[in-house]
CSV table of C-alpha atoms and ligand atoms in Angstrom, one decimal:
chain,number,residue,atom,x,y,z
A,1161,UNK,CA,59.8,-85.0,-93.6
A,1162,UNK,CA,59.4,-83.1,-97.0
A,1163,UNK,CA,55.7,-83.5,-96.8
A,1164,UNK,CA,55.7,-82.0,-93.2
A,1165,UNK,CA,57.7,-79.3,-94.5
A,1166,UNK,CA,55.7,-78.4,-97.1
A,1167,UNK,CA,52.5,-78.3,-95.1
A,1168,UNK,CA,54.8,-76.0,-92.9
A,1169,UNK,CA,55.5,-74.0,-95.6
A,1170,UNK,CA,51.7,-74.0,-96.7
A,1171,UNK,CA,50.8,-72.8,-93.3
A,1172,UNK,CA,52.9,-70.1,-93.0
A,1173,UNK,CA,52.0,-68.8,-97.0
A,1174,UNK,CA,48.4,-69.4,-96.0
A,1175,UNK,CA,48.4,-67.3,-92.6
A,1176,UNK,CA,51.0,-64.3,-94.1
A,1177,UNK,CA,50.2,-64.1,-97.9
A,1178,UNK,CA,46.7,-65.6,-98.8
A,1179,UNK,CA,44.4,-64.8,-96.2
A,1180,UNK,CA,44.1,-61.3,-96.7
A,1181,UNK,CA,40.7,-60.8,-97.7
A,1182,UNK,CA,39.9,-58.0,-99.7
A,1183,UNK,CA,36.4,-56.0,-97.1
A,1184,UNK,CA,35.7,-53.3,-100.1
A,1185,UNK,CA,36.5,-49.9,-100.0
A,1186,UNK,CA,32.8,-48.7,-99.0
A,1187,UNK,CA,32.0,-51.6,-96.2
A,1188,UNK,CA,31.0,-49.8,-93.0
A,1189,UNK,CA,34.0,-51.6,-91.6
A,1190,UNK,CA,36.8,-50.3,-93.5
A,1191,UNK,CA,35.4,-46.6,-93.4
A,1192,UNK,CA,35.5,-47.1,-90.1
A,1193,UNK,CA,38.9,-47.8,-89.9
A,1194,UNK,CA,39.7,-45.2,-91.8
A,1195,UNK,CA,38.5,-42.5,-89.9
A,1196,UNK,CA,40.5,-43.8,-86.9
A,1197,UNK,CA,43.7,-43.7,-89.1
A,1198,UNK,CA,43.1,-40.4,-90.6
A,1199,UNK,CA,42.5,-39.0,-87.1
A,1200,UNK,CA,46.1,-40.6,-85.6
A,1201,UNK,CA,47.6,-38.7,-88.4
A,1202,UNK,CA,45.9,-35.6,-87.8
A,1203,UNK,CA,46.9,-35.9,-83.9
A,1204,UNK,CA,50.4,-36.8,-85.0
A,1205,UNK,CA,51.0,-33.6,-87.0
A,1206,UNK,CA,52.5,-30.4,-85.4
A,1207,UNK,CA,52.1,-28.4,-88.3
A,1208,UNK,CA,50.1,-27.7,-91.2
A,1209,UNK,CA,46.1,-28.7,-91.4
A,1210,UNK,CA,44.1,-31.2,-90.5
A,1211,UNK,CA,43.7,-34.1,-93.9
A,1212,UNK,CA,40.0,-35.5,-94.2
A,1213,UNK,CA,38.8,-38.2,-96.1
A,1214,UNK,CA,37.8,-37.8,-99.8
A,1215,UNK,CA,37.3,-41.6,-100.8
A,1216,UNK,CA,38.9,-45.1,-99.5
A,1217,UNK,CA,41.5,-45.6,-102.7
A,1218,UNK,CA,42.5,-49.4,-101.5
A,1219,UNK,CA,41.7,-51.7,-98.8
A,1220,UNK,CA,43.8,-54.7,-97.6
A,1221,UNK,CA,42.7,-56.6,-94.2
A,1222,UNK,CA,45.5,-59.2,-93.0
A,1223,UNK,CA,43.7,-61.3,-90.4
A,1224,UNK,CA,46.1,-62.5,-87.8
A,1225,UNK,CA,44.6,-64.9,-85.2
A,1226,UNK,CA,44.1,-63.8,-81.6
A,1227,UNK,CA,46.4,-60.4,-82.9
A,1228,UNK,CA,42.9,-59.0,-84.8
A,1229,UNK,CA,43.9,-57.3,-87.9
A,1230,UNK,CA,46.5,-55.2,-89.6
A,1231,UNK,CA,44.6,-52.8,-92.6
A,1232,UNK,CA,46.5,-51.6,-95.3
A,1233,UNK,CA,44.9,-48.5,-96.1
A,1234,UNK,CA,45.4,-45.9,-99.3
A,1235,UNK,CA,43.4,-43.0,-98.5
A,1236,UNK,CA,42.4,-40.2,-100.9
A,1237,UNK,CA,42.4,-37.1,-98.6
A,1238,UNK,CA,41.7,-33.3,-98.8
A,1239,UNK,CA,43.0,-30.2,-96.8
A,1240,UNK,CA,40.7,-28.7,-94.7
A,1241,UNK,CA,40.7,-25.3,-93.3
A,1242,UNK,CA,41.4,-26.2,-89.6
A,1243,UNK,CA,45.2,-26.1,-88.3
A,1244,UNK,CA,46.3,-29.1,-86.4
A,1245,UNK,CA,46.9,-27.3,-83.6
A,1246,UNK,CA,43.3,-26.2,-83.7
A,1247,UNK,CA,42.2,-29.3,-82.3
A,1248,UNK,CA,38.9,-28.9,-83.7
A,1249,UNK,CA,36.8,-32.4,-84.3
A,1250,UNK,CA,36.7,-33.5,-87.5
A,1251,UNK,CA,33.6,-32.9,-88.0
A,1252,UNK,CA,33.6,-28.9,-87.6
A,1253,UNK,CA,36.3,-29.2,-90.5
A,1254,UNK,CA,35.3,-29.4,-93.7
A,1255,UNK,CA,37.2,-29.1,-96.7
A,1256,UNK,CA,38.6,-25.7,-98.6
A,1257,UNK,CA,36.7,-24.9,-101.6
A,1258,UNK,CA,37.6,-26.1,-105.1
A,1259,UNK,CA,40.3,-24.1,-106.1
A,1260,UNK,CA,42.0,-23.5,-102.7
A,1261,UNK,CA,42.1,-27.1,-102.5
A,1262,UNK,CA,44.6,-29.3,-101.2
A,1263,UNK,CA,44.8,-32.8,-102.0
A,1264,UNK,CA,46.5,-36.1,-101.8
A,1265,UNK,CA,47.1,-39.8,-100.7
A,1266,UNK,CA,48.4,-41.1,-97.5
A,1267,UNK,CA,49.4,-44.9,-97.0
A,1268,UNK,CA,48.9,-45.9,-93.6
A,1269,UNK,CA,49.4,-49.5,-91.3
A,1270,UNK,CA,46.1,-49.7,-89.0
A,1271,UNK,CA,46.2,-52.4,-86.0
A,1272,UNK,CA,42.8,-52.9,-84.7
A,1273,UNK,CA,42.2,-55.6,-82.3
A,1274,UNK,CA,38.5,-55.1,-81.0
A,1275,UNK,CA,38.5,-57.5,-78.3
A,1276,UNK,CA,41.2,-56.1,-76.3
A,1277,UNK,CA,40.6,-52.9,-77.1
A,1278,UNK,CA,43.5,-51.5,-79.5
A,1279,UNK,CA,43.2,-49.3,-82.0
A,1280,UNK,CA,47.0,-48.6,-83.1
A,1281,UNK,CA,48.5,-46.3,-86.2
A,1282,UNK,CA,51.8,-48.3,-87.0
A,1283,UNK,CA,52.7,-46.2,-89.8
A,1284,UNK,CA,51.8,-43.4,-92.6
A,1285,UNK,CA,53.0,-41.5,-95.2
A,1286,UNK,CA,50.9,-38.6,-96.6
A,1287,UNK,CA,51.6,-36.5,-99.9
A,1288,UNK,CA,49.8,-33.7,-100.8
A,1289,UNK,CA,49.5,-31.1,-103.9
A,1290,UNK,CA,47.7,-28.1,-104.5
A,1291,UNK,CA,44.8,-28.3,-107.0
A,1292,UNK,CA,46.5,-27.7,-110.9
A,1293,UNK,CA,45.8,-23.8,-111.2
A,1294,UNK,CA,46.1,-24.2,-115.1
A,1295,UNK,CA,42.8,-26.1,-114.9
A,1296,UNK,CA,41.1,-24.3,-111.9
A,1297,UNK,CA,42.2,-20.9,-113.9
A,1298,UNK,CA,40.9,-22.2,-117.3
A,1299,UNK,CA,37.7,-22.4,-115.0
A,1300,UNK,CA,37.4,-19.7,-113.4
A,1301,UNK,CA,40.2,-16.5,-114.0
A,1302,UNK,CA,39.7,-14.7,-111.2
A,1303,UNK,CA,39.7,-17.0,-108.7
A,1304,UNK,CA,42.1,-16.2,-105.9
A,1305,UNK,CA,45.8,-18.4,-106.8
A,1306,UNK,CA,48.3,-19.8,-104.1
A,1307,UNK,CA,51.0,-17.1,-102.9
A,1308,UNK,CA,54.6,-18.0,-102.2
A,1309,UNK,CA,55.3,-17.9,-98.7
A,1310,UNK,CA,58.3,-16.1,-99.0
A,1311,UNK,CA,56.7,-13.2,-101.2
A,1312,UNK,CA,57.3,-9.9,-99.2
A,1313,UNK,CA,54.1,-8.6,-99.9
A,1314,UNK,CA,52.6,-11.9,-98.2
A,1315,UNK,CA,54.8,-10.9,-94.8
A,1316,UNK,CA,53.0,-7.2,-94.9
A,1317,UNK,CA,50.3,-8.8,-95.5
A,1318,UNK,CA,50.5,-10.9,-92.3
A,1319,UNK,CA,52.6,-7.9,-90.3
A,1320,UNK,CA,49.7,-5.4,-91.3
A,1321,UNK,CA,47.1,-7.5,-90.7
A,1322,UNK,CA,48.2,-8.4,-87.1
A,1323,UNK,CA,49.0,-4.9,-86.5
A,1324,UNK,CA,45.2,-3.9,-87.0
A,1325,UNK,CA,44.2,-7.2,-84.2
A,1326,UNK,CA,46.8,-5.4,-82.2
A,1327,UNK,CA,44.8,-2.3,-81.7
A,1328,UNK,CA,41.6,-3.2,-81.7
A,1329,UNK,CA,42.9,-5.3,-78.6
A,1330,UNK,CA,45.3,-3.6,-76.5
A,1331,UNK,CA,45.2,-5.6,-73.7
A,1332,UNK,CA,47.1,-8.3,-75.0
A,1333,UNK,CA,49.4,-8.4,-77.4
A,1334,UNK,CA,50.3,-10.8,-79.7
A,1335,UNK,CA,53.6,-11.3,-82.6
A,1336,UNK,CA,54.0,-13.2,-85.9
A,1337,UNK,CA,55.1,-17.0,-85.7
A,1338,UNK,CA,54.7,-17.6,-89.6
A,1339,UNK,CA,52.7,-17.5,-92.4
A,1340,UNK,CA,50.9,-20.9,-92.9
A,1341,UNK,CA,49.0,-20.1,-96.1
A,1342,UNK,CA,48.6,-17.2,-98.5
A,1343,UNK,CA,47.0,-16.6,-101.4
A,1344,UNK,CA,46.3,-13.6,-103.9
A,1345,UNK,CA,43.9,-12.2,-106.1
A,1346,UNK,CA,42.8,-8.8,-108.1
A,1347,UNK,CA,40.1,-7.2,-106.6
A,1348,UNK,CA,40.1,-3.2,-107.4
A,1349,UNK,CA,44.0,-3.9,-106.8
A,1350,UNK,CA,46.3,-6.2,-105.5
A,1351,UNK,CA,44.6,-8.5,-102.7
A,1352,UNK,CA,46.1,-10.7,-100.2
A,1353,UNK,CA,44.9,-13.4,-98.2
A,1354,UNK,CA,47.0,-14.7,-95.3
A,1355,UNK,CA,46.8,-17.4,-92.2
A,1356,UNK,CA,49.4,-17.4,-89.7
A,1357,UNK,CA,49.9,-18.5,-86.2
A,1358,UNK,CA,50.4,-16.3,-83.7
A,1359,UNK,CA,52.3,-16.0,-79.8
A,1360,UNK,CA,51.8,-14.0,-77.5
A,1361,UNK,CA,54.3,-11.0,-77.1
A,1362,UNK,CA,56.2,-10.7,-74.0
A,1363,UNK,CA,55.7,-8.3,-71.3
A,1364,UNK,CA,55.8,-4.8,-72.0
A,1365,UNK,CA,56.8,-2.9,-68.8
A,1366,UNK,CA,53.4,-0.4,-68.8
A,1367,UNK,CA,51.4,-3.8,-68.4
A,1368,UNK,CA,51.1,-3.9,-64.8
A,1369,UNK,CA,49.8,-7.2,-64.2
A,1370,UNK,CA,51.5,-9.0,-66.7
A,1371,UNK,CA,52.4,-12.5,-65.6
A,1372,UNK,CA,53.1,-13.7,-69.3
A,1373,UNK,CA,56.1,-16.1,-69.4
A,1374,UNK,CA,58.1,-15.5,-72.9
A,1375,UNK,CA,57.1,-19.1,-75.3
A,1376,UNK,CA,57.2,-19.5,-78.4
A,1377,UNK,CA,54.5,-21.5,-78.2
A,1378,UNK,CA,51.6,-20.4,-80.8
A,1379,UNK,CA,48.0,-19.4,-79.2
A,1380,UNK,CA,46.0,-19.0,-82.3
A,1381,UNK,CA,45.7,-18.4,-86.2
A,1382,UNK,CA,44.5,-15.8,-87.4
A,1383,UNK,CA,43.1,-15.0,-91.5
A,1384,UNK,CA,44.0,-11.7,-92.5
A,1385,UNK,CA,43.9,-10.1,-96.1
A,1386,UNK,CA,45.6,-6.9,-97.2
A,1387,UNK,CA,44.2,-4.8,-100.4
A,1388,UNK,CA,45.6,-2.0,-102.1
A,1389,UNK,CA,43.3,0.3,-103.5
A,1390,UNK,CA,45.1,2.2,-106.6
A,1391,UNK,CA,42.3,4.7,-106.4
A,1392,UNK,CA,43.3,6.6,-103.1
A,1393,UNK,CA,47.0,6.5,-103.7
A,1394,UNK,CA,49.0,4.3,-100.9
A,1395,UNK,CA,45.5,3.1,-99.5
A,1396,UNK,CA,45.6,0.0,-98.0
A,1397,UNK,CA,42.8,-1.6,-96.1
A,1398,UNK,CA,44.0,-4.5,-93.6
A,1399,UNK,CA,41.6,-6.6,-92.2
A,1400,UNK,CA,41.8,-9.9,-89.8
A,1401,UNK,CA,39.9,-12.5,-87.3
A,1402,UNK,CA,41.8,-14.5,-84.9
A,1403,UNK,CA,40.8,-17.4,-83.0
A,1404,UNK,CA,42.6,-19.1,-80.1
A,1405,UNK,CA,43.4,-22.8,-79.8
A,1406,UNK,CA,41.8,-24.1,-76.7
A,1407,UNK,CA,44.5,-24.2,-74.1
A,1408,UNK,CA,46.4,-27.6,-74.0
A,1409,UNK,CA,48.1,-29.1,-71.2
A,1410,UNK,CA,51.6,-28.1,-72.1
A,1411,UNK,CA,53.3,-29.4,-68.8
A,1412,UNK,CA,53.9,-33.2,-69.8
A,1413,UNK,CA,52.7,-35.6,-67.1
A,1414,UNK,CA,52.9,-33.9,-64.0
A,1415,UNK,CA,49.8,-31.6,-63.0
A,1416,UNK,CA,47.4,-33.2,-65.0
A,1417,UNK,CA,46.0,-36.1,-63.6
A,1418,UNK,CA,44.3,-37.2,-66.8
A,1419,UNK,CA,46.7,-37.3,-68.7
A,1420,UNK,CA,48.8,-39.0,-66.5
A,1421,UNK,CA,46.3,-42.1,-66.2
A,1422,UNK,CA,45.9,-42.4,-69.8
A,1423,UNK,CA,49.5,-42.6,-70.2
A,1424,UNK,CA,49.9,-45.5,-67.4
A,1425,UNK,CA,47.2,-47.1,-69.4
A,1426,UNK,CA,49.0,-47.7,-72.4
A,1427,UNK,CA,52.7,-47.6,-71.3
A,1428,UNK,CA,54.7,-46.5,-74.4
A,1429,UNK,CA,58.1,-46.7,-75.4
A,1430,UNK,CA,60.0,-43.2,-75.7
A,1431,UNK,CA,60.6,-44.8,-79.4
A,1432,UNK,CA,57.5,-46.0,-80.1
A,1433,UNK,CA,55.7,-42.1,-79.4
A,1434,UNK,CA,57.9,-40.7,-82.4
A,1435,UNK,CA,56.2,-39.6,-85.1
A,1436,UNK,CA,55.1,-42.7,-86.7
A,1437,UNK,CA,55.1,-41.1,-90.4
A,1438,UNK,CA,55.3,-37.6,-92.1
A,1439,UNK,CA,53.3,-35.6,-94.5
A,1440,UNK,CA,54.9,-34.2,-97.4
A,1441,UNK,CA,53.6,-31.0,-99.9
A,1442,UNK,CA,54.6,-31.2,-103.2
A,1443,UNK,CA,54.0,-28.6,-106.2
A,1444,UNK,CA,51.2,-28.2,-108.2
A,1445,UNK,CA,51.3,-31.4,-110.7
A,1446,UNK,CA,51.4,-29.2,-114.1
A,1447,UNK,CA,54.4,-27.0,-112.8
A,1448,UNK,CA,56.4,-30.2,-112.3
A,1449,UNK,CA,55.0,-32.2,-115.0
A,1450,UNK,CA,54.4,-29.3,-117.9
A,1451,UNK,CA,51.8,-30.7,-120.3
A,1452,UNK,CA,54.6,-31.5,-123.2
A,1453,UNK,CA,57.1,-33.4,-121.5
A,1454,UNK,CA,54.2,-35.9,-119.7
A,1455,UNK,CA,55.0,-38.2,-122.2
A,1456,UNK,CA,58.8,-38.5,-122.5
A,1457,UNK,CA,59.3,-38.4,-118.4
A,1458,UNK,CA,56.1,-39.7,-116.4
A,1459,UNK,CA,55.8,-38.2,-113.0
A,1460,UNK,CA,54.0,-40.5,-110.5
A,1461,UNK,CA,51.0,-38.1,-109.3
A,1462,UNK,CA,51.5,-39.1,-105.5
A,1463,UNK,CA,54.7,-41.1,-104.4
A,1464,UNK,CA,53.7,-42.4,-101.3
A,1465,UNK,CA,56.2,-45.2,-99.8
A,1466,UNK,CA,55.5,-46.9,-96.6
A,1467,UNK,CA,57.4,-50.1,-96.2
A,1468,UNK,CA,58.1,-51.3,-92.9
A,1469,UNK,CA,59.7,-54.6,-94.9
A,1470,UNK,CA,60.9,-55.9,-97.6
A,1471,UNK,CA,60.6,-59.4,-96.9
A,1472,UNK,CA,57.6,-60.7,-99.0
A,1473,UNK,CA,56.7,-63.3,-96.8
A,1474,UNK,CA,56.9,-60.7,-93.9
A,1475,UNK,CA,58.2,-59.7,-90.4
A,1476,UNK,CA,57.3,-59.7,-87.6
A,1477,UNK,CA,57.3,-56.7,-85.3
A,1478,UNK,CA,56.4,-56.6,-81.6
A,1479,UNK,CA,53.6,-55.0,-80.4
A,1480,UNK,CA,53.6,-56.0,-77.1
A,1481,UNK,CA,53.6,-52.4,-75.3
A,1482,UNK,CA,49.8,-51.8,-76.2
A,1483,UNK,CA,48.4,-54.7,-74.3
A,1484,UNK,CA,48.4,-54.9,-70.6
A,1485,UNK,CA,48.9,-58.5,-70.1
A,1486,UNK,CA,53.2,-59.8,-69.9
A,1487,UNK,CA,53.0,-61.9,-73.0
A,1488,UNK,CA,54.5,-61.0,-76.0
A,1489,UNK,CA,52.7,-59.9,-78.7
A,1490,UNK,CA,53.5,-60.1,-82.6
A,1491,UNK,CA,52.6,-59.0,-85.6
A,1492,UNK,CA,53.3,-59.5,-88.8
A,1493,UNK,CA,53.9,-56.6,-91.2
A,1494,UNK,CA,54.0,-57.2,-95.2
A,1495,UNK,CA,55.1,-55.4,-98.0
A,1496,UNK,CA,52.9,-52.6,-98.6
A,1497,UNK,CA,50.4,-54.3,-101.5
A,1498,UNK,CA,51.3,-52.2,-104.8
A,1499,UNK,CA,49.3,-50.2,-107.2
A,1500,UNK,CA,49.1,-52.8,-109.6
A,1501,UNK,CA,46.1,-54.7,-107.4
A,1502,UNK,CA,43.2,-53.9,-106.4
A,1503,UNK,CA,41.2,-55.2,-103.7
A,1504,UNK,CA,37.5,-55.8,-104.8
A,1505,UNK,CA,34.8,-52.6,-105.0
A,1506,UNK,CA,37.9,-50.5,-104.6
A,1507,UNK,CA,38.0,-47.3,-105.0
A,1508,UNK,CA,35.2,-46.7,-102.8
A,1509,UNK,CA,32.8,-43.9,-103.8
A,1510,UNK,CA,34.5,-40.1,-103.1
A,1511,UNK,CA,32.8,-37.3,-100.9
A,1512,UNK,CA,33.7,-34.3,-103.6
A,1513,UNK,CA,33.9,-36.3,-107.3
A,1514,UNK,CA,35.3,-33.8,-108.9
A,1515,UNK,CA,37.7,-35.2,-110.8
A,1516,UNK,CA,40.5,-32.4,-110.2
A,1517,UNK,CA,41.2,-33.2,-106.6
A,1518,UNK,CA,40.8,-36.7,-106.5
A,1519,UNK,CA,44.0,-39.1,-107.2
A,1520,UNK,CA,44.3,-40.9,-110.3
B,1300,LIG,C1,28.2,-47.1,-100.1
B,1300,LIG,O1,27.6,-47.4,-98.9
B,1300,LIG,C2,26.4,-46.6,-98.6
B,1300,LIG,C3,25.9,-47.0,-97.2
B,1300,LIG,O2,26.0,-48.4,-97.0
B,1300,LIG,C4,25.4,-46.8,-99.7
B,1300,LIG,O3,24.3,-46.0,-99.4
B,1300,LIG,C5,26.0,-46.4,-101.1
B,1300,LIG,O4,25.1,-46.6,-102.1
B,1300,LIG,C6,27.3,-47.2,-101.3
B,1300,LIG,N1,27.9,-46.6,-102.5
B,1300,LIG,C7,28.4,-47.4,-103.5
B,1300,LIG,C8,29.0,-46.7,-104.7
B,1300,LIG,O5,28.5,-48.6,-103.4
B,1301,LIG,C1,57.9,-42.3,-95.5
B,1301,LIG,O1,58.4,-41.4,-96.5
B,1301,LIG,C2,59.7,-41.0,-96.3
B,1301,LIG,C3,60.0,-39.9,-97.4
B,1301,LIG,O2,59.2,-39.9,-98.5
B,1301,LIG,C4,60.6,-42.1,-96.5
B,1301,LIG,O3,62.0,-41.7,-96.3
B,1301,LIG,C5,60.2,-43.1,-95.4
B,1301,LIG,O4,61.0,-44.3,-95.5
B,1301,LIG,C6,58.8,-43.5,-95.5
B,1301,LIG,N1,58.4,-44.4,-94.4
B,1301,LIG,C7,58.2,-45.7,-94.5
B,1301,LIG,C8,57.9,-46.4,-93.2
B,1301,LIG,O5,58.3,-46.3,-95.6
């Protein structure tokens, strides 16, 4: 009886806790992977830009017969320049440049059972920072700096930016949503750089054949800069380009019958479509962590938690809703696997080695 226990117990350690073989942060495999999470995340976002992949940071498979595999992915990302409600593939968006850059880590729980066909994002947590401007400004001092969103010259900015789109298009006209990004720089004055989403205005009662219904809904960004020129007193020169999001089904279900097939094709639960994760934007690391105090009160660069247990020898969590067939499906989900191991030929090797926007 003990010994049958014990191979019980044996069997269970060896399926949940050993047999998670370490692929290697560079295998075709686990970039593959990656990709697929990173993209999920960038589809679950309603806000803010799309992430792309710097470097594979760590790499845990946990092979679960006839359930495939469950990754365990720490990603090293960058900002790009595309919103997510651009759309754009990935491959259009590339990152900002060095010292507009935006960087971070995201944790994320990849099912991938190739067989049957599921590719699933359990979970994710993202945090991101803006490149130290101490360094980048040590570097280079006139390189345009990050803007407060709330500074009112960044609003003008945006307001007289939009206002010059506005008459150069009369046809159409479009009002302020917010302010996604701004930035600021000397050039023969004061300069300011500005993205911001856009809707488009209601009806004005001259326009005829106006059919617009009033949403809130934003149709575009657009980049605008403002700058003052001191030399011809109260001279300000506005400039802008917008582009428009390619026009989404916004009825859900209903008139569009692809959308309505893919949706019977992988019948979801109302809870399991939530967002599965969140990204979170933290300061600049030397504003929080000024140089002298690093020692007495250690700032971890990029907190990311994603635990969906506790339990070391894990849970299991039912998957069943992605495949078609009426039995139940399991998985089992682990502690996250902490910073202190590494799985083998991990970190993999980064797209932009600078060291500045890469993770520690
Ligand atoms: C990563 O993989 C690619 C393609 O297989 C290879 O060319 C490259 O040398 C590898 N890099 C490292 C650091 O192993
Ligand atoms: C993701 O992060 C948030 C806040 O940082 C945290 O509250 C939440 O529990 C995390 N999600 C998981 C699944 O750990």
């Amino acid at each position: 009886m003990t010994l049958l226990r014990l191979l019980v117990f044996c069997t269970l350690a060896a399926c949940c806790v050993v047999a998670r073989s370490p692929p290697g942060c560079n295998s075709s495999e686990v970039l593959a992977v990656a990709g697929f999470a990173l993209q999920n995340i960038n589809r679950d976002q309603k806000d803010g830009y799309m992430l792309s992949l710097s470097r594979v940071h760590d790499a845990w498979e946990h092979y679960q017969e006839d359930m495939g595999s469950l990754f365990y992915l720490t990603l090293d990302v960058l900002e790009t320049g595309c919103h997510v409600l651009s759309k754009k593939p990935q491959k259009e968006c590339g990152p900002r440049t060095l010292h507009e850059s935006v960087y971070g880590q995201c944790k994320a729980m990849f099912h991938i059972n190739k067989p049957r066909r599921v590719l699933y994002l359990l979970a994710y947590n993202c945090t991101l920072r803006p490149v130290s401007q101490r360094k980048i400004h040590s570097m280079c001092p006139d390189c345009p700096g990050p803007f407060d969103l709330s500074n009112p010259r960044v609003l003008e900015a945006a307001t007289e930016s939009l206002a010059k789109f506005n008459s150069e298009n009369p046809s159409k006209q479009y009002s302020l949503v917010k302010v996604t990004r701004a930035t600021g720089q000397w050039v023969f004055g004061p300069a300011y750089f500005v993205d911001y989403l856009i809707k488009e205005s209601p009806c004005t009662e001259s326009q005829a054949s106006c059919s617009l219904q009033p949403s809130d809904l934003p149709v575009g960004i657009c980049h605008g800069s403002l700058v003052q020129q001191p030399a011809l007193v109260q001279k300000k020169s506005a400039s802008v380009t917008c582009e428009f999001f390619k026009s989404q089904a916004q009825v859900p279900g209903g008139d569009n019958p692809a959308a309505t097939q893919e949706s019977k094709k992988v019948p979801m639960h109302p809870s399991k479509t939530a967002p599965r994760g969140s990204v979170q934007h933290l300061p600049d690391l030397d504003v929080e962590k000024p140089e002298d105090s690093k020692e007495n009160n250690p700032v971890e660069a990029f907190p990311v938690q994603l635990d969906l247990t506790t339990n070391p020898q894990g849970d299991t969590l039912d998957v069943s809703f992605l495949y078609l067939g009426p039995e139940e499906k399991k998985l089992v989900v682990l502690p996250f696997p902490g910073k202190d191991r590494h799985s083998t030929e991990c970190p993999g090797p980064a797209e932009e080695t600078n060291p500045l926007i890469l993770p520690p």
